[in-house]
Amino acid sequence: MGATSHGLQKALLSLLVPLMVTGGLGNLTTAHAATTGVPITAPAQPDKYRTALSEPGFQTAQRQYRRDIPVQFLGINDLHGGLDNTGMAWINNVKYDGVGHVSRLAAYLNQAQRQFLRVHHSLNTFRLQAGDMVGASPANSSLLAHEPTMHALRAMHFQLGTLGNHEFDRGLGEFNRILTGGSPGADADSVVKRYPHRATRMQEVVSNVVRKSDGKQPYGYQPYVIRTVRAHGRSAKIGFIGIETTDLPNLTYPRNYKDYRVLDEAETIAKYDKLLNKKGVKAVVVMAHTGAGTWKGKTSGDAVNILQKVNRIDPDNNVGLYLAAHSHQYANAVVGKTRIVQALSSSRAYDDTQGYINPRTGKFSTLETHVYPVLSAQDDPLTKTNRRVDRIVRDANRRVAGKINAVIGTAATTAAIDQTSDQNGESPIGELVVDGQLYEAKRKGQPADFALTNTGGVRSKLVVDGQKHITWGAAQAVQPFGNVLQIIEMTGQQVVDALNKQYSAKGALQVAGLRYTYTGKGQQTRVVRVTKTDGTPLDLQAKYRVVINDFLHTNAKYGFVGTPVVGSLASDTDVFVQYIQDMQAAGKTIAAPKADRKTPQSDATPVTSLTVAPVTTPAA
């Protein structure tokens, strides 16, 4: 009757407070498909409360479902090894500051599960994750091959999860090693070899990633799993389907996915929903690394599109809950008859879904979904930090402290250099990164004209302490991937085409060594004038040397594939660290660059009369 580990069951049972199951919340059945007159996408229950303890719908059992089986799903997504990350979160248009840290996340998950246990006398709780648990991570996870993150997930009793794109960062085999607690290779760093290797006890479920060689899921992962829940002497089954984004080839190196195929998300969900239906499973939960976002009552994104497609090809599907991920946004809505939810990223929030299954039909009777912030101890002192998980984080920090805490530079102010892009797409820390890459090319005797990097590869603001110190760990968090920097040769026209393609590909670039003027909005944006930093117009026929990372060079999404490589530098991580160290040695402080590299056109001058026109239209 349980979905928890035996140890956690004992801990929760010891906290059980006998309560009478009384009446309460009214019928909150899920919305029906568009054929019933209900909009395809509709708002879910509003998220007005800071914790599940305050949620009105979670205070008492619903009398009308007293013969049904209560269930709870606690979910996270996009942890990204953010063991002790804290920051800001927007949930239902409300801003929360200082949220995050896995030890606080653990405390809230336990709190929510204890509440469910008290109200329903039930252990039918499932802890789920929707991918990107590792990758693009701070040093206290990445320097230890992300094994501290695996330890934290184990301590938090996560049972089921799916793959995100970042699980492929070091190859799926390496992710499977840390998932299962295998020993590292002979070439691993000594600090990794000394770290304890333990299995997470978490089962990976992925339906649409299959080996090209035989069409099977890799490493024995299952396309779906079935779990039985019980209450009142009755039982029912829940099916869990795992989904990877089909955008995977645009998000990792070809060598990391060359052996696999990623099948259509909606078609795969429909396929396994029907299979589960044949097995008598009428309640289905999807964990999918596809994004959604809710803002001012409106929800959109790939996950919404996928569910709409599922409803077209499988209108009688039994998908009641869809855990979204990948876009790092808040989402809580109803798509057709399915509740969709997403809890930001990096331990800043979690989602709590509670409801009932009718044991006669096997279907969800009702589900209620909410997203809550992971508040700091200062903002919520009554919720005590989980000591076990906190010890895991402190131990990881201790093991890498010598490297992380080394001061490598001095900032102009004590304020962090922000990651957020302005309305023109200029990120202060992103532009500092590419400035450093141009500097490094010149320092290595391989001068380049421009440097371009993908905004998605710049993962954090640059944190500065009260003495204006910049540490190695702070710099590493900005550029954690370790992508190799290459110098390629491009014509001026190819540079313009790449600048244009960032808009049609929805993959913004940070630029150094050039400035440009643009017109239009969204995917219709077009570059109309490009100059070097000194104001010299770009010559469309001339050849220029451009620094990019090898991820950009192998990714057709950005338009650099096939350009000749004429030089190489170190990894982007090492180059950024070295740049800060060199500025320190030269007695220079680090400051945010002036945002003057991308300028909207301010007049109605026809595009064809401007310097770089005509510009070829990039592929979609």
PDB file of C-alpha atoms in Angstrom, residues 266-495:
ATOM      1  CA  ALA A 266       2.744  12.838 -27.888  1.00  0.00           C
ATOM      2  CA  GLU A 267       2.720   9.672 -29.992  1.00  0.00           C
ATOM      3  CA  THR A 268       4.731   7.877 -27.320  1.00  0.00           C
ATOM      4  CA  ILE A 269       2.438   9.001 -24.505  1.00  0.00           C
ATOM      5  CA  ALA A 270      -0.601   7.867 -26.491  1.00  0.00           C
ATOM      6  CA  LYS A 271       1.034   4.508 -27.259  1.00  0.00           C
ATOM      7  CA  TYR A 272       1.807   3.675 -23.643  1.00  0.00           C
ATOM      8  CA  ASP A 273      -1.459   5.107 -22.329  1.00  0.00           C
ATOM      9  CA  LYS A 274      -3.291   2.620 -24.533  1.00  0.00           C
ATOM     10  CA  LEU A 275      -0.991  -0.199 -23.449  1.00  0.00           C
ATOM     11  CA  LEU A 276      -1.550   0.658 -19.783  1.00  0.00           C
ATOM     12  CA  ASN A 277      -5.283   0.798 -20.406  1.00  0.00           C
ATOM     13  CA  LYS A 278      -5.150  -2.763 -21.721  1.00  0.00           C
ATOM     14  CA  LYS A 279      -3.359  -3.773 -18.528  1.00  0.00           C
ATOM     15  CA  GLY A 280      -6.183  -2.334 -16.468  1.00  0.00           C
ATOM     16  CA  VAL A 281      -4.398   0.906 -15.551  1.00  0.00           C
ATOM     17  CA  LYS A 282      -6.793   3.847 -15.824  1.00  0.00           C
ATOM     18  CA  ALA A 283      -4.838   6.476 -13.873  1.00  0.00           C
ATOM     19  CA  VAL A 284      -1.694   7.750 -15.644  1.00  0.00           C
ATOM     20  CA  VAL A 285       1.004  10.226 -14.615  1.00  0.00           C
ATOM     21  CA  VAL A 286       3.519  11.592 -17.133  1.00  0.00           C
ATOM     22  CA  MET A 287       6.945  12.895 -16.082  1.00  0.00           C
ATOM     23  CA  ALA A 288       8.179  14.848 -19.090  1.00  0.00           C
ATOM     24  CA  HIS A 289      11.217  17.013 -19.720  1.00  0.00           C
ATOM     25  CA  THR A 290       9.211  19.462 -21.813  1.00  0.00           C
ATOM     26  CA  GLY A 291       8.428  23.008 -20.779  1.00  0.00           C
ATOM     27  CA  ALA A 292       5.407  25.051 -19.828  1.00  0.00           C
ATOM     28  CA  GLY A 293       4.825  28.414 -18.234  1.00  0.00           C
ATOM     29  CA  THR A 294       1.879  30.125 -16.542  1.00  0.00           C
ATOM     30  CA  TRP A 295       1.710  33.891 -16.362  1.00  0.00           C
ATOM     31  CA  LYS A 296      -1.340  35.935 -15.419  1.00  0.00           C
ATOM     32  CA  GLY A 297      -3.615  32.934 -15.800  1.00  0.00           C
ATOM     33  CA  LYS A 298      -2.380  31.903 -19.247  1.00  0.00           C
ATOM     34  CA  THR A 299      -0.317  28.752 -19.818  1.00  0.00           C
ATOM     35  CA  SER A 300       1.690  27.875 -22.919  1.00  0.00           C
ATOM     36  CA  GLY A 301       4.739  25.909 -24.004  1.00  0.00           C
ATOM     37  CA  ASP A 302       5.789  22.617 -25.569  1.00  0.00           C
ATOM     38  CA  ALA A 303       4.105  20.597 -22.829  1.00  0.00           C
ATOM     39  CA  VAL A 304       0.755  22.212 -23.623  1.00  0.00           C
ATOM     40  CA  ASN A 305       1.193  21.503 -27.331  1.00  0.00           C
ATOM     41  CA  ILE A 306       2.119  17.894 -26.604  1.00  0.00           C
ATOM     42  CA  LEU A 307      -0.945  17.334 -24.427  1.00  0.00           C
ATOM     43  CA  GLN A 308      -3.201  18.868 -27.057  1.00  0.00           C
ATOM     44  CA  LYS A 309      -1.752  16.463 -29.602  1.00  0.00           C
ATOM     45  CA  VAL A 310      -2.243  13.543 -27.205  1.00  0.00           C
ATOM     46  CA  ASN A 311      -5.887  14.538 -26.842  1.00  0.00           C
ATOM     47  CA  ARG A 312      -6.303  14.589 -30.635  1.00  0.00           C
ATOM     48  CA  ILE A 313      -4.785  11.173 -31.291  1.00  0.00           C
ATOM     49  CA  ASP A 314      -5.947   9.518 -28.050  1.00  0.00           C
ATOM     50  CA  PRO A 315      -9.081  11.419 -26.936  1.00  0.00           C
ATOM     51  CA  ASP A 316      -9.982   8.793 -24.346  1.00  0.00           C
ATOM     52  CA  ASN A 317      -6.567   8.846 -22.677  1.00  0.00           C
ATOM     53  CA  ASN A 318      -6.253   8.512 -18.921  1.00  0.00           C
ATOM     54  CA  VAL A 319      -3.421  11.015 -18.342  1.00  0.00           C
ATOM     55  CA  GLY A 320      -4.478  12.882 -15.228  1.00  0.00           C
ATOM     56  CA  LEU A 321      -1.214  14.590 -14.283  1.00  0.00           C
ATOM     57  CA  TYR A 322       1.691  15.896 -16.372  1.00  0.00           C
ATOM     58  CA  LEU A 323       4.877  16.982 -14.570  1.00  0.00           C
ATOM     59  CA  ALA A 324       6.586  19.445 -16.911  1.00  0.00           C
ATOM     60  CA  ALA A 325      10.224  20.600 -16.862  1.00  0.00           C
ATOM     61  CA  HIS A 326      13.017  22.155 -18.925  1.00  0.00           C
ATOM     62  CA  SER A 327      11.773  25.751 -19.182  1.00  0.00           C
ATOM     63  CA  HIS A 328      12.479  26.536 -15.482  1.00  0.00           C
ATOM     64  CA  GLN A 329       9.149  28.335 -15.147  1.00  0.00           C
ATOM     65  CA  TYR A 330       6.133  28.167 -12.898  1.00  0.00           C
ATOM     66  CA  ALA A 331       3.163  26.354 -14.398  1.00  0.00           C
ATOM     67  CA  ASN A 332      -0.164  25.186 -13.019  1.00  0.00           C
ATOM     68  CA  ALA A 333      -3.068  24.662 -15.407  1.00  0.00           C
ATOM     69  CA  VAL A 334      -5.497  22.197 -16.929  1.00  0.00           C
ATOM     70  CA  VAL A 335      -5.023  21.067 -20.531  1.00  0.00           C
ATOM     71  CA  GLY A 336      -8.117  19.193 -21.670  1.00  0.00           C
ATOM     72  CA  LYS A 337      -8.603  16.797 -18.771  1.00  0.00           C
ATOM     73  CA  THR A 338      -4.981  16.769 -17.607  1.00  0.00           C
ATOM     74  CA  ARG A 339      -3.433  18.844 -14.851  1.00  0.00           C
ATOM     75  CA  ILE A 340      -0.034  20.218 -15.816  1.00  0.00           C
ATOM     76  CA  VAL A 341       2.443  21.546 -13.265  1.00  0.00           C
ATOM     77  CA  GLN A 342       6.054  22.763 -13.197  1.00  0.00           C
ATOM     78  CA  ALA A 343       8.092  23.964 -10.199  1.00  0.00           C
ATOM     79  CA  LEU A 344      10.756  26.386 -11.483  1.00  0.00           C
ATOM     80  CA  SER A 345      14.300  24.962 -10.998  1.00  0.00           C
ATOM     81  CA  SER A 346      17.306  24.515  -8.687  1.00  0.00           C
ATOM     82  CA  SER A 347      15.330  23.546  -5.559  1.00  0.00           C
ATOM     83  CA  ARG A 348      13.473  26.884  -5.484  1.00  0.00           C
ATOM     84  CA  ALA A 349      10.031  25.244  -5.507  1.00  0.00           C
ATOM     85  CA  TYR A 350       8.172  21.925  -5.494  1.00  0.00           C
ATOM     86  CA  ASP A 351       4.723  20.782  -6.575  1.00  0.00           C
ATOM     87  CA  ASP A 352       2.197  18.926  -4.452  1.00  0.00           C
ATOM     88  CA  THR A 353      -0.682  17.140  -6.178  1.00  0.00           C
ATOM     89  CA  GLN A 354      -3.326  15.367  -4.130  1.00  0.00           C
ATOM     90  CA  GLY A 355      -6.471  13.563  -5.139  1.00  0.00           C
ATOM     91  CA  TYR A 356      -8.361  10.315  -5.284  1.00  0.00           C
ATOM     92  CA  ILE A 357      -8.694   7.240  -7.477  1.00  0.00           C
ATOM     93  CA  ASN A 358     -12.040   5.497  -7.821  1.00  0.00           C
ATOM     94  CA  PRO A 359     -11.290   1.821  -7.095  1.00  0.00           C
ATOM     95  CA  ARG A 360     -14.283   0.733  -9.184  1.00  0.00           C
ATOM     96  CA  THR A 361     -13.265   2.544 -12.371  1.00  0.00           C
ATOM     97  CA  GLY A 362      -9.529   2.811 -11.629  1.00  0.00           C
ATOM     98  CA  LYS A 363      -9.613   6.455 -12.775  1.00  0.00           C
ATOM     99  CA  PHE A 364      -8.700   9.640 -10.973  1.00  0.00           C
ATOM    100  CA  SER A 365     -11.814  10.966  -9.276  1.00  0.00           C
ATOM    101  CA  THR A 366     -10.214  14.371  -8.758  1.00  0.00           C
ATOM    102  CA  LEU A 367      -6.780  15.985  -8.531  1.00  0.00           C
ATOM    103  CA  GLU A 368      -5.691  19.267  -6.999  1.00  0.00           C
ATOM    104  CA  THR A 369      -2.285  20.698  -7.967  1.00  0.00           C
ATOM    105  CA  HIS A 370      -0.225  23.382  -6.277  1.00  0.00           C
ATOM    106  CA  VAL A 371       3.290  24.808  -6.443  1.00  0.00           C
ATOM    107  CA  TYR A 372       5.041  26.127  -3.327  1.00  0.00           C
ATOM    108  CA  PRO A 373       8.297  28.025  -2.744  1.00  0.00           C
ATOM    109  CA  VAL A 374      11.158  26.502  -0.749  1.00  0.00           C
ATOM    110  CA  LEU A 375      11.346  29.248   1.847  1.00  0.00           C
ATOM    111  CA  SER A 376      14.448  30.112   3.836  1.00  0.00           C
ATOM    112  CA  ALA A 377      14.705  29.390   7.557  1.00  0.00           C
ATOM    113  CA  GLN A 378      14.484  33.130   8.116  1.00  0.00           C
ATOM    114  CA  ASP A 379      11.168  33.421   6.270  1.00  0.00           C
ATOM    115  CA  ASP A 380       9.741  30.215   7.762  1.00  0.00           C
ATOM    116  CA  PRO A 381      11.528  29.367  11.019  1.00  0.00           C
ATOM    117  CA  LEU A 382       8.848  26.848  12.021  1.00  0.00           C
ATOM    118  CA  THR A 383       9.921  24.516   9.199  1.00  0.00           C
ATOM    119  CA  LYS A 384      13.177  23.005  10.377  1.00  0.00           C
ATOM    120  CA  THR A 385      15.972  22.357   7.891  1.00  0.00           C
ATOM    121  CA  ASN A 386      16.532  18.677   7.150  1.00  0.00           C
ATOM    122  CA  ARG A 387      19.752  17.810   8.929  1.00  0.00           C
ATOM    123  CA  ARG A 388      20.553  14.676   6.956  1.00  0.00           C
ATOM    124  CA  VAL A 389      20.446  16.439   3.607  1.00  0.00           C
ATOM    125  CA  ASP A 390      22.230  19.466   5.031  1.00  0.00           C
ATOM    126  CA  ARG A 391      25.110  17.196   6.101  1.00  0.00           C
ATOM    127  CA  ILE A 392      25.424  15.937   2.513  1.00  0.00           C
ATOM    128  CA  VAL A 393      25.755  19.516   1.256  1.00  0.00           C
ATOM    129  CA  ARG A 394      28.218  20.530   3.969  1.00  0.00           C
ATOM    130  CA  ASP A 395      30.339  17.467   3.269  1.00  0.00           C
ATOM    131  CA  ALA A 396      30.436  18.252  -0.462  1.00  0.00           C
ATOM    132  CA  ASN A 397      31.391  21.847   0.268  1.00  0.00           C
ATOM    133  CA  ARG A 398      34.172  20.713   2.578  1.00  0.00           C
ATOM    134  CA  ARG A 399      35.623  18.364  -0.031  1.00  0.00           C
ATOM    135  CA  VAL A 400      35.867  21.075  -2.697  1.00  0.00           C
ATOM    136  CA  ALA A 401      36.362  24.104  -0.446  1.00  0.00           C
ATOM    137  CA  GLY A 402      40.021  24.622  -1.269  1.00  0.00           C
ATOM    138  CA  LYS A 403      39.269  25.156  -4.922  1.00  0.00           C
ATOM    139  CA  ILE A 404      35.856  26.803  -4.654  1.00  0.00           C
ATOM    140  CA  ASN A 405      36.813  29.423  -2.079  1.00  0.00           C
ATOM    141  CA  ALA A 406      40.064  30.529  -3.673  1.00  0.00           C
ATOM    142  CA  VAL A 407      39.841  34.276  -4.465  1.00  0.00           C
ATOM    143  CA  ILE A 408      40.730  34.895  -8.104  1.00  0.00           C
ATOM    144  CA  GLY A 409      39.619  38.479  -8.699  1.00  0.00           C
ATOM    145  CA  THR A 410      38.134  41.718  -7.420  1.00  0.00           C
ATOM    146  CA  ALA A 411      34.889  43.309  -8.541  1.00  0.00           C
ATOM    147  CA  ALA A 412      34.219  47.016  -8.889  1.00  0.00           C
ATOM    148  CA  THR A 413      31.314  46.764  -6.441  1.00  0.00           C
ATOM    149  CA  THR A 414      29.874  44.255  -3.991  1.00  0.00           C
ATOM    150  CA  ALA A 415      26.812  43.743  -6.205  1.00  0.00           C
ATOM    151  CA  ALA A 416      26.554  40.549  -8.230  1.00  0.00           C
ATOM    152  CA  ILE A 417      26.910  40.918 -11.995  1.00  0.00           C
ATOM    153  CA  ASP A 418      23.470  39.916 -13.187  1.00  0.00           C
ATOM    154  CA  GLN A 419      22.553  37.080 -15.510  1.00  0.00           C
ATOM    155  CA  THR A 420      19.189  38.451 -16.628  1.00  0.00           C
ATOM    156  CA  SER A 421      18.992  39.799 -20.170  1.00  0.00           C
ATOM    157  CA  ASP A 422      17.460  43.210 -20.860  1.00  0.00           C
ATOM    158  CA  GLN A 423      14.768  43.938 -23.441  1.00  0.00           C
ATOM    159  CA  ASN A 424      17.391  43.840 -26.203  1.00  0.00           C
ATOM    160  CA  GLY A 425      18.764  40.459 -25.123  1.00  0.00           C
ATOM    161  CA  GLU A 426      21.946  41.755 -23.487  1.00  0.00           C
ATOM    162  CA  SER A 427      23.043  39.849 -20.380  1.00  0.00           C
ATOM    163  CA  PRO A 428      25.660  41.668 -18.255  1.00  0.00           C
ATOM    164  CA  ILE A 429      27.455  38.485 -17.227  1.00  0.00           C
ATOM    165  CA  GLY A 430      27.011  36.982 -20.696  1.00  0.00           C
ATOM    166  CA  GLU A 431      28.808  39.916 -22.262  1.00  0.00           C
ATOM    167  CA  LEU A 432      31.561  39.715 -19.665  1.00  0.00           C
ATOM    168  CA  VAL A 433      32.019  36.054 -20.632  1.00  0.00           C
ATOM    169  CA  VAL A 434      32.507  36.806 -24.340  1.00  0.00           C
ATOM    170  CA  ASP A 435      34.763  39.760 -23.547  1.00  0.00           C
ATOM    171  CA  GLY A 436      36.954  37.288 -21.690  1.00  0.00           C
ATOM    172  CA  GLN A 437      36.972  34.933 -24.651  1.00  0.00           C
ATOM    173  CA  LEU A 438      38.157  37.660 -27.031  1.00  0.00           C
ATOM    174  CA  TYR A 439      40.827  38.624 -24.515  1.00  0.00           C
ATOM    175  CA  GLU A 440      42.004  35.015 -24.205  1.00  0.00           C
ATOM    176  CA  ALA A 441      42.273  34.579 -27.982  1.00  0.00           C
ATOM    177  CA  LYS A 442      44.560  37.603 -28.168  1.00  0.00           C
ATOM    178  CA  ARG A 443      46.556  36.474 -25.128  1.00  0.00           C
ATOM    179  CA  LYS A 444      47.155  33.089 -26.765  1.00  0.00           C
ATOM    180  CA  GLY A 445      48.416  34.710 -29.957  1.00  0.00           C
ATOM    181  CA  GLN A 446      45.273  33.759 -31.900  1.00  0.00           C
ATOM    182  CA  PRO A 447      43.476  37.113 -32.111  1.00  0.00           C
ATOM    183  CA  ALA A 448      39.830  37.035 -33.152  1.00  0.00           C
ATOM    184  CA  ASP A 449      37.452  39.700 -34.370  1.00  0.00           C
ATOM    185  CA  PHE A 450      34.345  38.594 -32.497  1.00  0.00           C
ATOM    186  CA  ALA A 451      33.193  36.199 -29.794  1.00  0.00           C
ATOM    187  CA  LEU A 452      29.683  34.743 -29.612  1.00  0.00           C
ATOM    188  CA  THR A 453      28.151  32.441 -27.027  1.00  0.00           C
ATOM    189  CA  ASN A 454      24.707  30.996 -26.389  1.00  0.00           C
ATOM    190  CA  THR A 455      22.877  32.650 -23.514  1.00  0.00           C
ATOM    191  CA  GLY A 456      21.748  29.212 -22.309  1.00  0.00           C
ATOM    192  CA  GLY A 457      25.371  28.324 -21.597  1.00  0.00           C
ATOM    193  CA  VAL A 458      25.684  31.194 -19.132  1.00  0.00           C
ATOM    194  CA  ARG A 459      24.109  29.627 -16.088  1.00  0.00           C
ATOM    195  CA  SER A 460      24.482  32.033 -13.187  1.00  0.00           C
ATOM    196  CA  LYS A 461      25.089  35.578 -12.117  1.00  0.00           C
ATOM    197  CA  LEU A 462      28.620  36.303 -10.885  1.00  0.00           C
ATOM    198  CA  VAL A 463      28.394  36.380  -7.103  1.00  0.00           C
ATOM    199  CA  VAL A 464      30.616  38.877  -5.261  1.00  0.00           C
ATOM    200  CA  ASP A 465      31.204  38.902  -1.508  1.00  0.00           C
ATOM    201  CA  GLY A 466      31.220  41.860   0.882  1.00  0.00           C
ATOM    202  CA  GLN A 467      34.938  42.481   0.264  1.00  0.00           C
ATOM    203  CA  LYS A 468      34.327  42.596  -3.527  1.00  0.00           C
ATOM    204  CA  HIS A 469      36.068  39.216  -3.844  1.00  0.00           C
ATOM    205  CA  ILE A 470      35.337  36.877  -6.739  1.00  0.00           C
ATOM    206  CA  THR A 471      36.023  33.216  -5.987  1.00  0.00           C
ATOM    207  CA  TRP A 472      36.804  30.327  -8.304  1.00  0.00           C
ATOM    208  CA  GLY A 473      33.462  28.743  -7.387  1.00  0.00           C
ATOM    209  CA  ALA A 474      31.534  31.875  -8.304  1.00  0.00           C
ATOM    210  CA  ALA A 475      33.239  32.040 -11.698  1.00  0.00           C
ATOM    211  CA  GLN A 476      32.746  28.328 -12.352  1.00  0.00           C
ATOM    212  CA  ALA A 477      29.018  28.623 -11.653  1.00  0.00           C
ATOM    213  CA  VAL A 478      28.729  31.127 -14.511  1.00  0.00           C
ATOM    214  CA  GLN A 479      30.248  28.771 -17.098  1.00  0.00           C
ATOM    215  CA  PRO A 480      29.915  25.235 -15.691  1.00  0.00           C
ATOM    216  CA  PHE A 481      29.833  23.144 -18.873  1.00  0.00           C
ATOM    217  CA  GLY A 482      33.491  23.074 -19.811  1.00  0.00           C
ATOM    218  CA  ASN A 483      32.739  23.449 -23.534  1.00  0.00           C
ATOM    219  CA  VAL A 484      35.867  23.768 -25.671  1.00  0.00           C
ATOM    220  CA  LEU A 485      36.344  27.160 -27.321  1.00  0.00           C
ATOM    221  CA  GLN A 486      37.172  27.153 -31.005  1.00  0.00           C
ATOM    222  CA  ILE A 487      38.133  29.925 -33.419  1.00  0.00           C
ATOM    223  CA  ILE A 488      36.268  29.606 -36.686  1.00  0.00           C
ATOM    224  CA  GLU A 489      36.399  31.553 -39.933  1.00  0.00           C
ATOM    225  CA  MET A 490      33.215  33.215 -41.188  1.00  0.00           C
ATOM    226  CA  THR A 491      32.325  35.716 -43.874  1.00  0.00           C
ATOM    227  CA  GLY A 492      30.543  38.881 -42.821  1.00  0.00           C
ATOM    228  CA  GLN A 493      27.393  37.516 -44.412  1.00  0.00           C
ATOM    229  CA  GLN A 494      27.647  34.324 -42.349  1.00  0.00           C
ATOM    230  CA  VAL A 495      28.030  36.405 -39.190  1.00  0.00           C
TER     231      VAL A 495
END
